[in-house]
Amino acid sequence: MSSDHSNLTLAAEMIDDAQSIVILTGAGVSAESGLATFRDPEEGHWSKYDPMELATVHAFNKDPELVTRWYHWRFTRARNVEPNPGHYAIGALQKHKSNADQALTLITQNVDGLHQRGGASDVVELHGTIHTWRCTKTGKQRPLTELSFDTFPIPSDDGGLMRPCIVWFGESLPEDALQRSFQAMAECDLFISIGTSGTVEPAASFILAAKENGAKTIEINRDPTPNTGIVDVALQGASGVILPQILTEIGIEYPTP
Ligand code: OAD
């Protein structure tokens, strides 16, 4: 048996045995759906664009048209792709654990909404969501589908501009999402990091916090990350391949469209 296979079996056993799991995901879980990650040297958003020109309040104030067009493009991309087997596997695992009266808190840095479309029912969106926008003046939120994109930037009804409800560099994370994350990390006995480079705080430190609280740790990622050397089990590869294999190993069947 190859060491990759025995690591997969070990990960499956750890997941099956755990009473309280935290899964943290990043852009890598949506890569197989066709959405670009951020730090891929060829295709990543940040290899093509400067985040300071697109993902800060300063950038929005300086060029709201450019920033609005970029996020509208990303929203359109997210809406036009489908969840992949990794999303479905996570959704099915969350249901399985819930049916067994066990906990699985899914925390994502992604703003694309694909976990929910892949069957996850309760998702902590640490960096917000691209599907809801809010007025810069009043904070009033509206689903993006209700907005008209005849002009860029998009004027709000209250004399401001509409901006995505996502967290830009330099902004605070949503308080409730942070609180839920820290509570879940304090209570979990297994922490799984999937498809994230582990470079953006505070999410990058979650794995350490969970480890210090005594949780076991697993990483599933295409490439090595700063966390690869500190986890109990590191599985290198595509999450849309590895996660379904783990569910098969545990014996969880689930329909994928
Ligand atoms: P990154 O682009 O930094 O990292 C994506 C990770 O996914 C990399 O380590 C890849 O190796 C891995 N990966 C790629 N394809 C994969 C696959 N099919 N299966 C498994 N892993 C795969 O994206 P994030 O870690 O999500 O924030 O980035 C964190 C934050 O930085 C984002 O939320 C965003 C960004 O700037 C903001 O915009 C505020």
Short mmCIF file of N, CA, C and O in Angstrom, two decimals, residues 17-142:
data_model
loop_
_atom_site.label_atom_id
_atom_site.label_comp_id
_atom_site.label_asym_id
_atom_site.label_seq_id
_atom_site.Cartn_x
_atom_site.Cartn_y
_atom_site.Cartn_z
N ASP A 17 -13.91 9.22 13.30
CA ASP A 17 -13.89 9.17 14.78
C ASP A 17 -14.21 10.52 15.42
O ASP A 17 -14.61 10.57 16.59
N ALA A 18 -13.98 11.62 14.69
CA ALA A 18 -14.07 12.95 15.32
C ALA A 18 -15.50 13.27 15.75
O ALA A 18 -16.47 12.95 15.05
N GLN A 19 -15.60 13.91 16.89
CA GLN A 19 -16.92 14.34 17.40
C GLN A 19 -17.24 15.76 16.96
O GLN A 19 -18.39 16.15 16.86
N SER A 20 -16.19 16.54 16.76
CA SER A 20 -16.41 17.95 16.43
C SER A 20 -15.31 18.41 15.47
O SER A 20 -14.14 18.50 15.85
N ILE A 21 -15.71 18.65 14.23
CA ILE A 21 -14.74 18.97 13.17
C ILE A 21 -14.87 20.44 12.77
O ILE A 21 -15.98 20.97 12.70
N VAL A 22 -13.73 21.07 12.52
CA VAL A 22 -13.75 22.36 11.82
C VAL A 22 -13.07 22.15 10.47
O VAL A 22 -11.97 21.59 10.41
N ILE A 23 -13.74 22.57 9.40
CA ILE A 23 -13.13 22.59 8.07
C ILE A 23 -12.93 24.04 7.66
O ILE A 23 -13.88 24.83 7.72
N LEU A 24 -11.71 24.38 7.28
CA LEU A 24 -11.43 25.71 6.74
C LEU A 24 -11.10 25.56 5.27
O LEU A 24 -10.20 24.80 4.91
N THR A 25 -11.83 26.26 4.41
CA THR A 25 -11.53 26.15 2.98
C THR A 25 -11.07 27.48 2.40
O THR A 25 -11.33 28.54 2.94
N GLY A 26 -10.36 27.34 1.27
CA GLY A 26 -9.92 28.52 0.51
C GLY A 26 -10.19 28.30 -0.97
O GLY A 26 -10.86 27.32 -1.36
N ALA A 27 -9.63 29.18 -1.77
CA ALA A 27 -9.95 29.22 -3.20
C ALA A 27 -9.68 27.89 -3.91
O ALA A 27 -10.31 27.59 -4.94
N GLY A 28 -8.76 27.08 -3.38
CA GLY A 28 -8.43 25.80 -4.01
C GLY A 28 -9.62 24.88 -4.16
O GLY A 28 -9.70 24.12 -5.13
N VAL A 29 -10.59 24.91 -3.23
CA VAL A 29 -11.74 24.00 -3.36
C VAL A 29 -12.62 24.37 -4.55
O VAL A 29 -13.34 23.53 -5.07
N SER A 30 -12.54 25.62 -4.98
CA SER A 30 -13.36 26.03 -6.13
C SER A 30 -12.59 25.98 -7.44
O SER A 30 -13.16 26.25 -8.50
N ALA A 31 -11.31 25.63 -7.37
CA ALA A 31 -10.48 25.64 -8.59
C ALA A 31 -11.02 24.66 -9.63
O ALA A 31 -11.06 24.96 -10.83
N GLU A 32 -11.46 23.46 -9.15
CA GLU A 32 -11.95 22.47 -10.10
C GLU A 32 -13.32 22.82 -10.67
O GLU A 32 -13.79 22.17 -11.61
N SER A 33 -13.94 23.86 -10.12
CA SER A 33 -15.17 24.38 -10.73
C SER A 33 -14.85 25.37 -11.84
O SER A 33 -15.73 25.81 -12.56
N GLY A 34 -13.57 25.76 -11.91
CA GLY A 34 -13.16 26.69 -12.96
C GLY A 34 -12.93 28.11 -12.47
O GLY A 34 -12.74 29.02 -13.27
N LEU A 35 -12.95 28.31 -11.14
CA LEU A 35 -12.68 29.66 -10.62
C LEU A 35 -11.20 29.78 -10.28
O LEU A 35 -10.62 28.87 -9.67
N ALA A 36 -10.62 30.91 -10.64
CA ALA A 36 -9.19 31.11 -10.38
C ALA A 36 -8.93 31.25 -8.88
O ALA A 36 -9.77 31.79 -8.15
N THR A 37 -7.78 30.75 -8.44
CA THR A 37 -7.36 31.02 -7.06
C THR A 37 -6.67 32.40 -7.07
O THR A 37 -6.70 33.11 -8.07
N PHE A 38 -6.07 32.75 -5.93
CA PHE A 38 -5.44 34.07 -5.86
C PHE A 38 -3.94 34.03 -6.16
O PHE A 38 -3.39 34.90 -6.81
N ARG A 39 -3.27 32.98 -5.64
CA ARG A 39 -1.80 33.01 -5.67
C ARG A 39 -1.17 32.01 -6.64
O ARG A 39 0.03 31.82 -6.60
N ASP A 40 -1.99 31.39 -7.49
CA ASP A 40 -1.38 30.53 -8.51
C ASP A 40 -0.49 31.41 -9.40
O ASP A 40 -0.92 32.47 -9.87
N PRO A 41 0.77 30.98 -9.61
CA PRO A 41 1.69 31.85 -10.34
C PRO A 41 1.28 32.13 -11.79
O PRO A 41 1.66 33.14 -12.36
N GLU A 42 0.46 31.25 -12.37
CA GLU A 42 0.02 31.48 -13.77
C GLU A 42 -1.36 32.13 -13.83
O GLU A 42 -1.55 33.14 -14.48
N GLU A 43 -2.31 31.47 -13.14
CA GLU A 43 -3.71 31.84 -13.31
C GLU A 43 -4.29 32.65 -12.16
O GLU A 43 -5.42 33.13 -12.24
N GLY A 44 -3.56 32.76 -11.05
CA GLY A 44 -4.10 33.40 -9.85
C GLY A 44 -4.41 34.88 -10.08
O GLY A 44 -3.69 35.56 -10.80
N HIS A 45 -5.52 35.34 -9.45
CA HIS A 45 -5.88 36.76 -9.61
C HIS A 45 -4.70 37.67 -9.29
O HIS A 45 -4.44 38.64 -9.99
N TRP A 46 -3.99 37.33 -8.20
CA TRP A 46 -2.94 38.27 -7.74
C TRP A 46 -1.65 38.12 -8.54
O TRP A 46 -0.69 38.85 -8.30
N SER A 47 -1.63 37.16 -9.50
CA SER A 47 -0.48 37.15 -10.41
C SER A 47 -0.76 38.05 -11.60
O SER A 47 0.14 38.42 -12.35
N LYS A 48 -2.04 38.42 -11.77
CA LYS A 48 -2.41 39.27 -12.90
C LYS A 48 -2.71 40.70 -12.47
O LYS A 48 -2.52 41.64 -13.22
N TYR A 49 -3.28 40.82 -11.27
CA TYR A 49 -3.71 42.14 -10.81
C TYR A 49 -3.10 42.44 -9.45
O TYR A 49 -2.80 41.54 -8.67
N ASP A 50 -2.99 43.75 -9.16
CA ASP A 50 -2.48 44.18 -7.86
C ASP A 50 -3.65 44.25 -6.88
O ASP A 50 -4.60 45.02 -7.10
N PRO A 51 -3.61 43.43 -5.80
CA PRO A 51 -4.74 43.46 -4.87
C PRO A 51 -5.02 44.85 -4.31
O PRO A 51 -6.16 45.19 -4.03
N MET A 52 -3.98 45.67 -4.21
CA MET A 52 -4.17 47.02 -3.66
C MET A 52 -4.97 47.90 -4.63
O MET A 52 -5.51 48.93 -4.25
N GLU A 53 -5.05 47.50 -5.91
CA GLU A 53 -5.81 48.27 -6.90
C GLU A 53 -7.26 47.76 -7.02
O GLU A 53 -8.06 48.34 -7.75
N LEU A 54 -7.56 46.62 -6.35
CA LEU A 54 -8.88 46.02 -6.52
C LEU A 54 -9.58 45.64 -5.22
O LEU A 54 -10.81 45.59 -5.17
N ALA A 55 -8.81 45.37 -4.18
CA ALA A 55 -9.42 44.78 -2.99
C ALA A 55 -9.15 45.61 -1.74
O ALA A 55 -8.84 45.07 -0.67
N THR A 56 -9.29 46.93 -1.87
CA THR A 56 -9.18 47.82 -0.70
C THR A 56 -10.23 48.91 -0.84
O THR A 56 -10.70 49.21 -1.95
N VAL A 57 -10.57 49.54 0.28
CA VAL A 57 -11.51 50.68 0.24
C VAL A 57 -10.88 51.81 -0.57
O VAL A 57 -11.55 52.49 -1.36
N HIS A 58 -9.57 51.97 -0.41
CA HIS A 58 -8.86 53.03 -1.13
C HIS A 58 -9.04 52.82 -2.65
O HIS A 58 -9.32 53.78 -3.39
N ALA A 59 -8.88 51.58 -3.10
CA ALA A 59 -9.03 51.28 -4.53
C ALA A 59 -10.44 51.61 -5.00
O ALA A 59 -10.64 52.21 -6.06
N PHE A 60 -11.45 51.25 -4.18
CA PHE A 60 -12.85 51.51 -4.55
C PHE A 60 -13.10 53.02 -4.63
O PHE A 60 -13.75 53.50 -5.56
N ASN A 61 -12.58 53.76 -3.64
CA ASN A 61 -12.79 55.21 -3.66
C ASN A 61 -12.09 55.86 -4.86
O ASN A 61 -12.57 56.81 -5.44
N LYS A 62 -10.92 55.30 -5.21
CA LYS A 62 -10.14 55.87 -6.30
C LYS A 62 -10.77 55.57 -7.66
O LYS A 62 -10.87 56.44 -8.52
N ASP A 63 -11.20 54.32 -7.85
CA ASP A 63 -11.74 53.94 -9.15
C ASP A 63 -12.91 52.97 -8.96
O ASP A 63 -12.80 51.76 -9.20
N PRO A 64 -14.06 53.51 -8.51
CA PRO A 64 -15.19 52.61 -8.21
C PRO A 64 -15.67 51.84 -9.44
O PRO A 64 -16.14 50.72 -9.32
N GLU A 65 -15.51 52.43 -10.61
CA GLU A 65 -15.96 51.71 -11.82
C GLU A 65 -15.14 50.43 -12.04
O GLU A 65 -15.69 49.34 -12.21
N LEU A 66 -13.82 50.58 -11.97
CA LEU A 66 -12.94 49.41 -12.17
C LEU A 66 -13.23 48.32 -11.15
O LEU A 66 -13.40 47.14 -11.49
N VAL A 67 -13.31 48.73 -9.88
CA VAL A 67 -13.50 47.74 -8.81
C VAL A 67 -14.86 47.07 -8.96
O VAL A 67 -15.00 45.84 -8.83
N THR A 68 -15.89 47.86 -9.26
CA THR A 68 -17.24 47.29 -9.42
C THR A 68 -17.28 46.33 -10.60
O THR A 68 -17.85 45.24 -10.51
N ARG A 69 -16.65 46.71 -11.69
CA ARG A 69 -16.63 45.82 -12.86
C ARG A 69 -15.94 44.50 -12.53
O ARG A 69 -16.38 43.43 -12.93
N TRP A 70 -14.83 44.57 -11.77
CA TRP A 70 -14.08 43.36 -11.45
C TRP A 70 -14.91 42.41 -10.59
O TRP A 70 -15.00 41.21 -10.85
N TYR A 71 -15.57 42.99 -9.56
CA TYR A 71 -16.36 42.11 -8.68
C TYR A 71 -17.62 41.63 -9.39
O TYR A 71 -18.07 40.51 -9.15
N HIS A 72 -18.17 42.43 -10.28
CA HIS A 72 -19.33 41.97 -11.05
C HIS A 72 -18.92 40.81 -11.96
O HIS A 72 -19.64 39.81 -12.09
N TRP A 73 -17.74 40.90 -12.54
CA TRP A 73 -17.22 39.82 -13.37
C TRP A 73 -17.02 38.55 -12.53
O TRP A 73 -17.41 37.45 -12.94
N ARG A 74 -16.48 38.73 -11.34
CA ARG A 74 -16.27 37.55 -10.48
C ARG A 74 -17.61 36.94 -10.06
O ARG A 74 -17.76 35.72 -9.97
N PHE A 75 -18.60 37.79 -9.78
CA PHE A 75 -19.93 37.31 -9.42
C PHE A 75 -20.52 36.50 -10.59
O PHE A 75 -21.04 35.40 -10.40
N THR A 76 -20.38 37.05 -11.80
CA THR A 76 -20.93 36.37 -12.97
C THR A 76 -20.25 35.02 -13.16
O THR A 76 -20.90 34.01 -13.43
N ARG A 77 -18.92 34.98 -12.97
CA ARG A 77 -18.19 33.72 -13.08
C ARG A 77 -18.72 32.72 -12.03
O ARG A 77 -18.98 31.56 -12.34
N ALA A 78 -18.85 33.18 -10.80
CA ALA A 78 -19.27 32.29 -9.71
C ALA A 78 -20.67 31.73 -9.99
O ALA A 78 -20.94 30.56 -9.71
N ARG A 79 -21.53 32.58 -10.54
CA ARG A 79 -22.90 32.13 -10.81
C ARG A 79 -22.95 31.14 -11.97
O ARG A 79 -23.80 30.27 -12.03
N ASN A 80 -22.01 31.26 -12.91
CA ASN A 80 -22.06 30.44 -14.11
C ASN A 80 -21.29 29.13 -14.02
O ASN A 80 -21.26 28.37 -14.97
N VAL A 81 -20.62 28.89 -12.90
CA VAL A 81 -19.93 27.59 -12.75
C VAL A 81 -20.73 26.72 -11.78
O VAL A 81 -21.65 27.21 -11.10
N GLU A 82 -20.35 25.46 -11.71
CA GLU A 82 -21.06 24.50 -10.86
C GLU A 82 -20.16 24.07 -9.71
O GLU A 82 -18.94 24.03 -9.85
N PRO A 83 -20.77 23.71 -8.56
CA PRO A 83 -19.96 23.11 -7.49
C PRO A 83 -19.28 21.86 -8.01
O PRO A 83 -19.79 21.22 -8.94
N ASN A 84 -18.14 21.50 -7.46
CA ASN A 84 -17.43 20.29 -7.91
C ASN A 84 -17.53 19.20 -6.83
O ASN A 84 -18.07 19.44 -5.73
N PRO A 85 -17.03 17.99 -7.11
CA PRO A 85 -17.18 16.89 -6.15
C PRO A 85 -16.64 17.22 -4.74
O PRO A 85 -17.13 16.67 -3.75
N GLY A 86 -15.67 18.11 -4.65
CA GLY A 86 -15.17 18.51 -3.32
C GLY A 86 -16.23 19.24 -2.52
O GLY A 86 -16.44 18.97 -1.33
N HIS A 87 -16.94 20.17 -3.17
CA HIS A 87 -18.04 20.88 -2.48
C HIS A 87 -19.11 19.88 -2.04
O HIS A 87 -19.61 19.94 -0.91
N TYR A 88 -19.49 18.97 -2.96
CA TYR A 88 -20.55 18.01 -2.62
C TYR A 88 -20.11 17.08 -1.47
O TYR A 88 -20.92 16.74 -0.60
N ALA A 89 -18.84 16.70 -1.49
CA ALA A 89 -18.37 15.80 -0.42
C ALA A 89 -18.43 16.50 0.93
O ALA A 89 -18.85 15.92 1.94
N ILE A 90 -18.04 17.77 0.97
CA ILE A 90 -18.08 18.51 2.24
C ILE A 90 -19.53 18.66 2.71
O ILE A 90 -19.85 18.48 3.89
N GLY A 91 -20.43 18.98 1.76
CA GLY A 91 -21.85 19.10 2.12
C GLY A 91 -22.39 17.80 2.68
O GLY A 91 -23.11 17.78 3.69
N ALA A 92 -22.02 16.69 2.04
CA ALA A 92 -22.51 15.37 2.49
C ALA A 92 -21.93 15.00 3.85
O ALA A 92 -22.63 14.44 4.70
N LEU A 93 -20.67 15.35 4.06
CA LEU A 93 -20.04 15.05 5.36
C LEU A 93 -20.70 15.87 6.48
O LEU A 93 -20.94 15.35 7.57
N GLN A 94 -21.03 17.11 6.17
CA GLN A 94 -21.70 17.94 7.18
C GLN A 94 -23.04 17.31 7.57
O GLN A 94 -23.39 17.21 8.75
N LYS A 95 -23.80 16.85 6.57
CA LYS A 95 -25.10 16.21 6.84
C LYS A 95 -24.91 14.93 7.65
O LYS A 95 -25.62 14.66 8.62
N HIS A 96 -23.92 14.13 7.24
CA HIS A 96 -23.65 12.85 7.90
C HIS A 96 -23.33 13.09 9.38
O HIS A 96 -23.84 12.40 10.27
N LYS A 97 -22.49 14.06 9.65
CA LYS A 97 -22.09 14.35 11.03
C LYS A 97 -23.29 14.87 11.82
O LYS A 97 -23.48 14.52 12.99
N SER A 98 -24.07 15.72 11.20
CA SER A 98 -25.23 16.27 11.89
C SER A 98 -26.24 15.16 12.23
O SER A 98 -26.78 15.12 13.34
N ASN A 99 -26.43 14.21 11.30
CA ASN A 99 -27.34 13.08 11.57
C ASN A 99 -26.83 12.22 12.71
O ASN A 99 -27.60 11.54 13.39
N ALA A 100 -25.51 12.21 12.91
CA ALA A 100 -24.91 11.40 13.99
C ALA A 100 -24.76 12.22 15.27
O ALA A 100 -24.06 11.81 16.20
N ASP A 101 -25.42 13.41 15.31
CA ASP A 101 -25.31 14.31 16.47
C ASP A 101 -23.90 14.76 16.76
O ASP A 101 -23.50 14.92 17.91
N GLN A 102 -23.12 14.87 15.69
CA GLN A 102 -21.75 15.38 15.82
C GLN A 102 -21.70 16.72 15.10
O GLN A 102 -22.61 17.08 14.36
N ALA A 103 -20.59 17.46 15.34
CA ALA A 103 -20.53 18.82 14.79
C ALA A 103 -19.55 18.91 13.64
O ALA A 103 -18.50 18.27 13.65
N LEU A 104 -19.92 19.68 12.62
CA LEU A 104 -18.95 20.03 11.57
C LEU A 104 -19.18 21.50 11.24
O LEU A 104 -20.20 21.86 10.65
N THR A 105 -18.26 22.34 11.67
CA THR A 105 -18.36 23.77 11.36
C THR A 105 -17.52 24.03 10.12
O THR A 105 -16.32 23.78 10.10
N LEU A 106 -18.19 24.53 9.09
CA LEU A 106 -17.51 24.83 7.83
C LEU A 106 -17.23 26.32 7.76
O LEU A 106 -18.16 27.13 7.75
N ILE A 107 -15.93 26.66 7.75
CA ILE A 107 -15.52 28.06 7.66
C ILE A 107 -14.87 28.23 6.30
O ILE A 107 -13.97 27.47 5.94
N THR A 108 -15.32 29.21 5.54
CA THR A 108 -14.68 29.42 4.24
C THR A 108 -14.19 30.85 4.08
O THR A 108 -14.79 31.78 4.62
N GLN A 109 -13.07 30.95 3.35
CA GLN A 109 -12.60 32.29 2.97
C GLN A 109 -13.18 32.66 1.61
O GLN A 109 -12.95 33.76 1.12
N ASN A 110 -13.89 31.72 0.99
CA ASN A 110 -14.42 31.97 -0.35
C ASN A 110 -15.70 32.79 -0.28
O ASN A 110 -16.49 32.66 0.65
N VAL A 111 -15.89 33.60 -1.32
CA VAL A 111 -17.07 34.46 -1.35
C VAL A 111 -18.02 34.02 -2.46
O VAL A 111 -18.98 34.70 -2.77
N ASP A 112 -17.76 32.81 -3.05
CA ASP A 112 -18.46 32.42 -4.27
C ASP A 112 -19.79 31.70 -4.06
O ASP A 112 -20.56 31.50 -5.00
N GLY A 113 -20.10 31.29 -2.83
CA GLY A 113 -21.38 30.63 -2.56
C GLY A 113 -21.45 29.19 -3.04
O GLY A 113 -22.52 28.56 -2.99
N LEU A 114 -20.33 28.60 -3.47
CA LEU A 114 -20.39 27.24 -4.04
C LEU A 114 -20.59 26.17 -2.97
O LEU A 114 -21.14 25.11 -3.26
N HIS A 115 -20.14 26.42 -1.75
CA HIS A 115 -20.39 25.41 -0.69
C HIS A 115 -21.90 25.23 -0.48
O HIS A 115 -22.38 24.09 -0.36
N GLN A 116 -22.61 26.34 -0.41
CA GLN A 116 -24.06 26.26 -0.20
C GLN A 116 -24.72 25.53 -1.37
O GLN A 116 -25.57 24.66 -1.17
N ARG A 117 -24.29 25.86 -2.59
CA ARG A 117 -24.88 25.18 -3.76
C ARG A 117 -24.47 23.71 -3.81
O ARG A 117 -25.14 22.89 -4.44
N GLY A 118 -23.38 23.35 -3.11
CA GLY A 118 -22.93 21.96 -3.07
C GLY A 118 -23.50 21.21 -1.88
O GLY A 118 -23.02 20.12 -1.56
N GLY A 119 -24.48 21.79 -1.20
CA GLY A 119 -25.20 21.05 -0.17
C GLY A 119 -24.83 21.37 1.27
O GLY A 119 -25.41 20.80 2.20
N ALA A 120 -23.88 22.27 1.48
CA ALA A 120 -23.57 22.65 2.86
C ALA A 120 -24.69 23.58 3.35
O ALA A 120 -25.12 24.47 2.62
N SER A 121 -25.14 23.33 4.58
CA SER A 121 -26.31 24.10 5.03
C SER A 121 -25.92 25.27 5.91
O SER A 121 -26.65 26.23 6.04
N ASP A 122 -24.78 25.20 6.52
CA ASP A 122 -24.41 26.24 7.47
C ASP A 122 -22.94 26.58 7.21
O ASP A 122 -22.06 25.79 7.51
N VAL A 123 -22.71 27.73 6.63
CA VAL A 123 -21.35 28.08 6.21
C VAL A 123 -20.95 29.40 6.87
O VAL A 123 -21.67 30.39 6.76
N VAL A 124 -19.83 29.39 7.57
CA VAL A 124 -19.30 30.63 8.15
C VAL A 124 -18.47 31.31 7.07
O VAL A 124 -17.41 30.82 6.68
N GLU A 125 -18.99 32.41 6.56
CA GLU A 125 -18.31 33.12 5.45
C GLU A 125 -17.40 34.21 6.02
O GLU A 125 -17.83 35.34 6.24
N LEU A 126 -16.17 33.81 6.25
CA LEU A 126 -15.21 34.66 6.95
C LEU A 126 -14.89 35.94 6.19
O LEU A 126 -14.66 36.99 6.79
N HIS A 127 -14.86 35.84 4.86
CA HIS A 127 -14.55 37.02 4.04
C HIS A 127 -15.79 37.58 3.35
O HIS A 127 -15.67 38.33 2.39
N GLY A 128 -16.98 37.21 3.88
CA GLY A 128 -18.22 37.75 3.32
C GLY A 128 -18.66 36.99 2.09
O GLY A 128 -18.25 35.85 1.85
N THR A 129 -19.53 37.63 1.30
CA THR A 129 -20.08 36.99 0.11
C THR A 129 -20.18 37.99 -1.03
O THR A 129 -20.51 39.15 -0.82
N ILE A 130 -19.93 37.49 -2.21
CA ILE A 130 -20.01 38.34 -3.40
C ILE A 130 -21.46 38.50 -3.86
O ILE A 130 -21.77 39.32 -4.73
N HIS A 131 -22.35 37.68 -3.29
CA HIS A 131 -23.74 37.67 -3.76
C HIS A 131 -24.60 38.75 -3.11
O HIS A 131 -25.75 38.92 -3.49
N THR A 132 -24.07 39.41 -2.09
CA THR A 132 -24.82 40.50 -1.45
C THR A 132 -23.96 41.75 -1.52
O THR A 132 -22.75 41.68 -1.30
N TRP A 133 -24.60 42.87 -1.84
CA TRP A 133 -23.87 44.14 -1.90
C TRP A 133 -24.53 45.11 -0.93
O TRP A 133 -25.68 44.90 -0.51
N ARG A 134 -23.82 46.16 -0.55
CA ARG A 134 -24.41 47.11 0.39
C ARG A 134 -24.08 48.55 -0.01
O ARG A 134 -23.10 48.80 -0.72
N CYS A 135 -24.93 49.44 0.50
CA CYS A 135 -24.77 50.86 0.20
C CYS A 135 -23.61 51.42 1.03
O CYS A 135 -23.52 51.17 2.23
N THR A 136 -22.74 52.20 0.37
CA THR A 136 -21.60 52.76 1.10
C THR A 136 -22.04 53.81 2.12
O THR A 136 -21.32 54.12 3.05
N LYS A 137 -23.26 54.34 1.93
CA LYS A 137 -23.72 55.41 2.82
C LYS A 137 -24.49 54.86 4.02
O LYS A 137 -24.24 55.24 5.16
N THR A 138 -25.41 53.94 3.76
CA THR A 138 -26.30 53.47 4.84
C THR A 138 -25.98 52.05 5.30
O THR A 138 -26.45 51.61 6.34
N GLY A 139 -25.22 51.32 4.52
CA GLY A 139 -24.94 49.92 4.87
C GLY A 139 -26.07 48.98 4.50
O GLY A 139 -25.99 47.77 4.72
N LYS A 140 -27.16 49.53 3.94
CA LYS A 140 -28.32 48.68 3.58
C LYS A 140 -27.91 47.66 2.52
O LYS A 140 -27.32 48.00 1.50
N GLN A 141 -28.26 46.37 2.80
CA GLN A 141 -27.80 45.28 1.92
C GLN A 141 -28.87 44.88 0.90
O GLN A 141 -30.06 44.93 1.20
N ARG A 142 -28.40 44.46 -0.27
CA ARG A 142 -29.33 43.92 -1.28
C ARG A 142 -28.65 42.77 -2.03
O ARG A 142 -27.44 42.84 -2.29
#
